[in-house]
Tab-separated table of C-alpha atoms in Angstrom:
chain	number	residue	atom	x	y	z
A	143	UNK	CA	58.961	128.805	113.947
A	144	UNK	CA	55.580	128.700	115.658
A	145	UNK	CA	55.463	130.445	119.147
A	146	UNK	CA	52.714	128.787	121.343
A	147	UNK	CA	49.961	131.058	122.532
A	148	UNK	CA	46.588	129.641	121.766
A	149	UNK	CA	47.424	129.063	118.190
A	150	UNK	CA	46.328	126.140	115.983
A	151	UNK	CA	48.876	124.898	113.455
A	152	UNK	CA	62.401	102.149	137.458
A	153	UNK	CA	59.735	101.097	139.298
A	154	UNK	CA	57.626	102.548	142.026
A	155	UNK	CA	57.867	100.124	144.913
A	156	UNK	CA	54.217	99.900	146.153
A	157	UNK	CA	54.202	99.619	150.090
A	158	UNK	CA	50.535	98.341	150.120
A	159	UNK	CA	48.323	96.084	148.060
A	160	UNK	CA	45.643	97.654	146.003
A	161	UNK	CA	43.036	96.868	148.556
A	162	UNK	CA	44.976	98.997	151.079
A	163	UNK	CA	45.138	101.970	148.817
A	164	UNK	CA	42.834	104.649	150.119
A	165	UNK	CA	40.314	106.452	147.930
A	166	UNK	CA	41.257	110.014	148.462
A	167	UNK	CA	38.243	111.846	149.948
A	168	UNK	CA	37.496	115.479	149.077
A	169	UNK	CA	38.438	118.090	151.532
A	170	UNK	CA	35.422	119.762	153.171
A	171	UNK	CA	36.742	123.114	152.480
A	172	UNK	CA	36.367	124.455	149.042
A	173	UNK	CA	38.765	126.939	147.743
A	174	UNK	CA	37.842	130.297	146.523
A	175	UNK	CA	39.238	129.440	143.017
A	176	UNK	CA	35.844	127.856	142.106
A	177	UNK	CA	34.937	131.477	141.220
A	178	UNK	CA	35.914	133.132	137.910
A	179	UNK	CA	39.081	135.045	138.127
A	180	UNK	CA	42.779	135.104	137.751
A	181	UNK	CA	44.604	131.809	137.990
A	182	UNK	CA	48.022	131.831	139.362
A	183	UNK	CA	50.149	128.741	138.456
A	184	UNK	CA	51.959	126.703	141.082
A	185	UNK	CA	54.666	124.005	140.829
A	186	UNK	CA	54.847	122.242	137.456
A	187	UNK	CA	55.253	118.488	137.457
A	188	UNK	CA	57.622	117.635	134.704
A	189	UNK	CA	60.439	115.533	136.005
A	190	UNK	CA	63.725	117.195	135.268
A	191	UNK	CA	66.932	114.937	134.946
A	192	UNK	CA	69.895	117.130	135.162
A	193	UNK	CA	72.156	114.050	135.669
A	194	UNK	CA	70.238	112.092	132.915
A	195	UNK	CA	68.148	109.106	133.434
A	196	UNK	CA	70.398	107.912	136.380
A	197	UNK	CA	68.634	110.599	138.418
A	198	UNK	CA	65.323	108.875	138.379
A	199	UNK	CA	66.031	106.225	141.250
A	200	UNK	CA	67.129	109.150	143.320
A	201	UNK	CA	63.947	111.077	142.607
A	202	UNK	CA	61.703	108.050	143.323
A	203	UNK	CA	63.282	107.205	146.771
A	204	UNK	CA	63.825	110.966	147.661
A	205	UNK	CA	60.251	112.176	146.682
A	206	UNK	CA	58.941	114.588	149.240
A	207	UNK	CA	55.517	115.179	147.780
A	208	UNK	CA	54.363	111.303	148.034
A	209	UNK	CA	56.959	109.502	150.248
A	210	UNK	CA	56.436	105.836	149.760
A	211	UNK	CA	53.999	106.469	146.819
A	212	UNK	CA	51.385	104.495	148.698
A	213	UNK	CA	48.389	106.015	146.656
A	214	UNK	CA	49.974	105.013	143.244
A	215	UNK	CA	48.620	101.486	141.854
A	216	UNK	CA	50.824	99.808	139.363
A	217	UNK	CA	48.895	99.250	136.379
A	218	UNK	CA	49.187	95.405	136.457
A	219	UNK	CA	47.456	95.507	139.878
A	220	UNK	CA	44.704	97.940	139.116
A	221	UNK	CA	41.115	96.270	139.304
A	222	UNK	CA	37.630	97.334	140.104
A	223	UNK	CA	38.292	96.909	143.926
A	224	UNK	CA	40.574	100.054	143.515
A	225	UNK	CA	37.524	102.227	142.774
A	226	UNK	CA	34.963	103.401	145.150
A	227	UNK	CA	32.458	100.589	146.300
A	228	UNK	CA	29.753	101.748	143.910
A	229	UNK	CA	31.727	100.522	141.041
A	230	UNK	CA	32.966	97.055	142.300
A	231	UNK	CA	30.444	95.046	140.451
A	232	UNK	CA	30.853	96.903	137.130
A	233	UNK	CA	33.635	95.808	134.657
A	234	UNK	CA	32.688	98.872	132.525
A	235	UNK	CA	34.526	101.299	134.768
A	236	UNK	CA	37.623	99.007	135.005
A	237	UNK	CA	37.621	98.530	131.300
A	238	UNK	CA	37.356	102.426	130.614
A	239	UNK	CA	40.456	103.024	132.831
A	240	UNK	CA	42.486	100.129	131.334
A	241	UNK	CA	41.651	101.420	127.901
A	242	UNK	CA	42.758	104.955	128.900
A	243	UNK	CA	45.912	103.378	130.322
A	244	UNK	CA	46.589	101.917	126.763
A	245	UNK	CA	46.448	105.242	125.408
A	246	UNK	CA	48.688	106.853	128.113
A	247	UNK	CA	52.293	107.501	126.887
A	248	UNK	CA	55.646	108.554	128.458
A	249	UNK	CA	57.018	111.663	126.802
A	250	UNK	CA	60.642	112.260	126.785
A	251	UNK	CA	62.240	115.627	125.768
A	252	UNK	CA	65.827	116.322	125.423
A	253	UNK	CA	65.924	120.033	124.511
A	254	UNK	CA	64.628	123.328	125.931
A	255	UNK	CA	63.422	125.926	123.500
A	256	UNK	CA	65.123	129.288	123.278
A	257	UNK	CA	61.606	130.813	122.889
A	258	UNK	CA	60.338	129.854	126.381
A	259	UNK	CA	59.081	133.011	128.040
A	260	UNK	CA	60.526	134.218	131.332
A	261	UNK	CA	56.942	134.410	133.025
A	262	UNK	CA	53.517	133.130	132.606
A	263	UNK	CA	51.451	135.502	130.466
A	264	UNK	CA	50.243	138.428	132.649
A	265	UNK	CA	51.956	137.447	135.628
A	266	UNK	CA	55.499	137.592	137.375
A	267	UNK	CA	55.302	133.852	137.922
A	268	UNK	CA	58.401	132.169	136.346
A	269	UNK	CA	57.672	129.988	133.461
A	270	UNK	CA	59.080	126.488	133.750
A	271	UNK	CA	62.690	125.880	132.407
A	272	UNK	CA	63.233	129.359	131.404
A	273	UNK	CA	66.711	129.062	132.785
A	274	UNK	CA	67.350	125.875	130.848
A	275	UNK	CA	66.861	127.462	127.386
A	276	UNK	CA	69.146	126.124	124.830
A	277	UNK	CA	70.179	123.105	126.972
A	278	UNK	CA	69.818	119.356	126.488
A	279	UNK	CA	68.474	118.568	129.967
A	280	UNK	CA	66.206	115.628	129.932
A	281	UNK	CA	62.388	116.404	130.939
A	282	UNK	CA	59.894	113.654	131.345
A	283	UNK	CA	56.158	113.885	131.249
A	284	UNK	CA	53.139	111.945	130.398
A	285	UNK	CA	50.636	112.255	127.619
A	286	UNK	CA	47.632	110.566	126.038
A	287	UNK	CA	46.967	109.425	122.327
A	288	UNK	CA	44.403	111.943	121.061
A	289	UNK	CA	43.777	110.632	117.742
A	290	UNK	CA	45.444	108.974	114.600
A	291	UNK	CA	45.398	109.988	110.919
A	292	UNK	CA	46.398	107.579	108.325
A	293	UNK	CA	47.875	108.608	105.020
A	294	UNK	CA	47.515	106.752	101.699
A	295	UNK	CA	49.122	106.935	98.242
A	296	UNK	CA	46.255	109.445	97.204
A	297	UNK	CA	47.370	111.994	99.807
A	298	UNK	CA	50.641	112.151	97.834
A	299	UNK	CA	52.858	112.460	100.994
A	300	UNK	CA	55.486	110.237	102.105
A	301	UNK	CA	56.435	109.223	105.721
A	302	UNK	CA	58.792	111.553	107.697
A	303	UNK	CA	59.809	109.198	110.432
A	304	UNK	CA	63.412	108.595	111.097
A	305	UNK	CA	63.787	105.460	109.062
A	306	UNK	CA	61.877	107.013	106.040
A	307	UNK	CA	63.822	110.248	105.976
A	308	UNK	CA	67.189	108.227	105.160
A	309	UNK	CA	65.425	105.808	102.810
A	310	UNK	CA	65.417	106.117	99.133
A	311	UNK	CA	61.852	104.754	99.017
A	312	UNK	CA	60.033	106.412	102.020
A	313	UNK	CA	56.557	104.903	102.693
A	314	UNK	CA	53.686	106.365	100.851
A	315	UNK	CA	51.295	104.678	103.436
A	316	UNK	CA	51.965	105.862	106.991
A	317	UNK	CA	50.484	107.379	110.070
A	318	UNK	CA	50.394	110.435	112.158
A	319	UNK	CA	49.583	109.958	115.905
A	320	UNK	CA	48.404	112.964	117.899
A	321	UNK	CA	49.387	113.068	121.520
A	322	UNK	CA	47.927	115.577	124.143
A	323	UNK	CA	50.344	116.631	126.941
A	324	UNK	CA	51.193	119.894	128.822
A	325	UNK	CA	52.806	122.927	127.066
A	326	UNK	CA	55.481	123.191	129.682
A	327	UNK	CA	56.395	119.647	128.852
A	328	UNK	CA	56.770	120.250	125.087
A	329	UNK	CA	56.790	124.058	124.247
A	330	UNK	CA	57.247	124.239	120.533
A	331	UNK	CA	58.686	122.681	117.387
A	332	UNK	CA	62.336	122.893	118.246
A	333	UNK	CA	61.544	120.741	121.366
A	334	UNK	CA	58.972	118.440	119.510
A	335	UNK	CA	61.669	117.350	117.170
A	336	UNK	CA	63.836	116.125	120.047
A	337	UNK	CA	60.917	114.477	121.869
A	338	UNK	CA	60.096	110.763	121.921
A	339	UNK	CA	56.707	109.169	122.760
A	340	UNK	CA	57.157	105.869	124.511
A	341	UNK	CA	54.015	103.594	124.217
A	342	UNK	CA	53.527	100.306	126.222
A	343	UNK	CA	55.663	100.983	129.170
A	344	UNK	CA	53.220	99.195	131.561
A	345	UNK	CA	55.901	97.730	133.803
A	346	UNK	CA	59.827	97.154	133.634
A	347	UNK	CA	59.290	94.049	131.336
A	348	UNK	CA	56.986	95.425	128.828
A	349	UNK	CA	58.070	95.774	125.288
A	350	UNK	CA	57.783	99.309	124.227
A	351	UNK	CA	57.492	101.116	121.078
A	352	UNK	CA	59.127	104.721	120.568
A	353	UNK	CA	57.658	107.286	118.163
A	354	UNK	CA	59.687	110.313	116.906
A	355	UNK	CA	58.292	113.718	117.561
A	356	UNK	CA	57.444	115.750	114.518
A	357	UNK	CA	55.759	119.066	115.428
A	358	UNK	CA	53.356	120.884	117.748
A	359	UNK	CA	49.906	120.946	116.263
A	360	UNK	CA	48.532	123.338	118.981
A	361	UNK	CA	49.920	124.931	122.168
A	362	UNK	CA	48.470	127.069	124.729
A	363	UNK	CA	50.697	128.631	127.355
A	364	UNK	CA	48.055	129.988	129.489
A	365	UNK	CA	45.992	126.889	129.560
A	366	UNK	CA	49.033	124.505	129.607
A	367	UNK	CA	47.772	122.256	126.891
A	368	UNK	CA	49.743	121.047	123.923
A	369	UNK	CA	49.004	118.728	121.097
A	370	UNK	CA	51.901	116.880	119.376
A	371	UNK	CA	52.184	114.812	116.372
A	372	UNK	CA	54.256	111.872	115.771
A	373	UNK	CA	54.967	110.060	112.477
A	374	UNK	CA	55.400	106.301	111.893
A	375	UNK	CA	54.982	103.771	109.017
A	376	UNK	CA	54.251	101.022	111.374
A	377	UNK	CA	50.728	100.597	110.106
A	378	UNK	CA	49.751	97.780	112.573
A	379	UNK	CA	50.448	100.157	115.386
A	380	UNK	CA	48.523	103.071	113.828
A	381	UNK	CA	45.530	100.693	113.344
A	382	UNK	CA	45.731	99.471	116.809
A	383	UNK	CA	46.021	102.982	118.336
A	384	UNK	CA	42.940	104.067	116.187
A	385	UNK	CA	40.842	101.181	117.385
A	386	UNK	CA	41.802	101.861	120.991
A	387	UNK	CA	41.077	105.597	120.698
A	388	UNK	CA	37.609	104.834	119.242
A	389	UNK	CA	37.037	102.176	121.844
A	390	UNK	CA	37.892	104.697	124.676
A	391	UNK	CA	35.542	107.193	123.153
A	392	UNK	CA	32.651	104.888	123.206
A	393	UNK	CA	33.300	103.690	126.697
A	394	UNK	CA	33.255	107.328	127.957
A	395	UNK	CA	29.843	107.724	126.617
A	396	UNK	CA	28.555	104.391	127.993
A	397	UNK	CA	29.988	105.483	131.454
A	398	UNK	CA	28.575	108.881	131.126
A	399	UNK	CA	25.069	107.481	130.354
A	400	UNK	CA	25.040	104.940	133.061
A	401	UNK	CA	26.468	107.111	135.871
A	402	UNK	CA	25.432	110.610	135.066
A	403	UNK	CA	23.337	110.868	138.269
A	404	UNK	CA	26.635	110.354	140.227
A	405	UNK	CA	28.798	112.829	138.597
A	406	UNK	CA	28.498	115.668	141.249
A	407	UNK	CA	28.202	113.139	144.037
A	408	UNK	CA	31.320	110.920	143.666
A	409	UNK	CA	33.389	113.410	141.630
A	410	UNK	CA	35.486	110.483	140.588
A	411	UNK	CA	38.846	111.537	139.065
A	412	UNK	CA	41.429	108.902	137.735
A	413	UNK	CA	44.815	109.811	136.438
A	414	UNK	CA	47.152	107.435	134.644
A	415	UNK	CA	50.708	108.726	134.541
A	416	UNK	CA	54.506	107.960	134.687
A	417	UNK	CA	55.518	109.451	137.982
A	418	UNK	CA	59.304	109.918	137.999
A	419	UNK	CA	59.597	108.395	134.656
A	420	UNK	CA	58.517	105.014	136.162
A	421	UNK	CA	56.162	102.471	134.479
A	422	UNK	CA	52.382	103.390	134.316
A	423	UNK	CA	50.529	104.013	137.742
A	424	UNK	CA	46.956	104.618	138.323
A	425	UNK	CA	45.779	107.012	141.033
A	426	UNK	CA	42.132	107.545	142.269
A	427	UNK	CA	40.653	110.518	143.950
A	428	UNK	CA	37.846	113.313	143.524
A	429	UNK	CA	37.864	116.590	141.780
A	430	UNK	CA	37.137	119.397	144.372
A	431	UNK	CA	36.505	122.613	142.504
A	432	UNK	CA	37.183	124.101	139.149
A	433	UNK	CA	38.372	127.384	137.666
A	434	UNK	CA	36.555	129.147	134.906
A	435	UNK	CA	37.565	131.652	132.247
A	436	UNK	CA	35.651	133.313	129.604
A	437	UNK	CA	37.962	134.890	126.940
A	438	UNK	CA	35.037	136.149	124.947
A	439	UNK	CA	35.374	133.401	122.379
A	440	UNK	CA	35.608	130.311	124.371
A	441	UNK	CA	34.634	129.126	128.006
A	442	UNK	CA	37.676	127.615	129.636
A	443	UNK	CA	37.723	125.317	132.671
A	444	UNK	CA	40.490	123.746	134.788
A	445	UNK	CA	39.993	121.313	137.749
A	446	UNK	CA	41.558	120.685	141.183
A	447	UNK	CA	41.534	117.255	142.521
A	448	UNK	CA	42.880	115.074	145.382
A	449	UNK	CA	44.155	112.364	143.001
A	450	UNK	CA	47.853	111.843	143.594
A	451	UNK	CA	50.472	112.953	141.046
A	452	UNK	CA	54.333	113.474	141.107
A	453	UNK	CA	56.965	114.893	139.049
A	454	UNK	CA	56.706	113.018	135.750
A	455	UNK	CA	52.964	113.245	135.845
A	456	UNK	CA	52.650	116.627	133.843
A	457	UNK	CA	50.432	116.029	130.734
A	458	UNK	CA	48.767	112.911	132.097
A	459	UNK	CA	45.165	112.350	131.091
A	460	UNK	CA	42.720	113.491	133.931
A	461	UNK	CA	39.631	111.298	133.593
A	462	UNK	CA	36.546	112.562	135.399
A	463	UNK	CA	33.532	110.380	135.782
A	464	UNK	CA	30.580	111.147	133.403
A	465	UNK	CA	32.106	113.324	131.029
A	466	UNK	CA	32.043	112.358	127.208
A	467	UNK	CA	34.377	113.077	124.276
A	468	UNK	CA	34.827	116.761	124.378
A	469	UNK	CA	35.036	116.912	128.144
A	470	UNK	CA	37.886	114.539	129.010
A	471	UNK	CA	40.773	116.409	127.525
A	472	UNK	CA	42.288	118.006	130.505
A	473	UNK	CA	45.936	117.159	130.977
A	474	UNK	CA	47.561	117.239	134.465
A	475	UNK	CA	49.495	120.404	135.023
A	476	UNK	CA	50.921	120.994	138.461
A	477	UNK	CA	50.168	121.614	142.137
A	478	UNK	CA	49.854	124.554	144.452
A	479	UNK	CA	48.201	125.327	147.749
A	480	UNK	CA	44.845	124.222	146.663
A	481	UNK	CA	45.844	120.804	145.556
A	482	UNK	CA	46.671	119.163	142.201
A	483	UNK	CA	45.239	120.936	139.059
A	484	UNK	CA	44.698	120.390	135.424
A	485	UNK	CA	45.435	122.446	132.330
A	486	UNK	CA	42.449	124.022	130.666
A	487	UNK	CA	40.002	122.809	128.104
A	488	UNK	CA	37.346	124.805	126.325
A	489	UNK	CA	33.698	124.382	125.801
């Protein structure tokens, strides 16, 4: 079994229309955490369902972080008017966010690893779900499709999805879908094998596709970033996701080139997530400051932002205006006294 360290291997009832949803302004006071130093984790935002999925309605209506969820926009209601006025005549930004949403997935985990540590590395801060080790408590988060690999007969490997594992003739042409989320949502292989990735959960009437978890490709406890792989022999889905991923990559560069001069002006930060296990919601805000860490090999950053999140948003993609392919990987991690913050990504 691999122990992660930095090792490679319901409906939200909107109480306002999209036009009424405020664009969250950056606070005038900048926290000291924009200086290089030690980062102390806050509250994680995986949704814990100790009573099963029946808990979710209670969690939505009783939410204390964002009562009423006014700043969350259901995906079907999202349009360019939900963005700052600078972008109201530009479908490029709207298309970028909608393509990101198409890659956003719900992550459902039904097991908690025995290998979870008691504390975050180098701290006395309790690590999420340590007391749930060995249990089958449902944990919900969000993730994003990070890439696709298509196997052919020349690879001489057969599909390992649930259907093929019980088939006398498993498919020789199949795909592996990579999903980025937070490590506290899915910690290691023992959790990954009891995790499902739900695609297409745009609203309560959307047809969804579920993929079976296979393994953790990479996990970083300190940076709270995890890459999972899912397997499927649904080649139409594999091709569609690959096309969507390539499209998003291209759109990020287009936006970056067009709006580079506004990166540090607007500090636009958009998150697509499944708060409280509900259908996809879009929230819009600004990043306020960043934390920097140099481990001697890589330069790591994490960001704080005003963009709204709730339990269930852990692992959600944090899109920041003007950043291209290698700089949009930050998954949402949690919140503390300084605001909502992301996991780390390296330069």
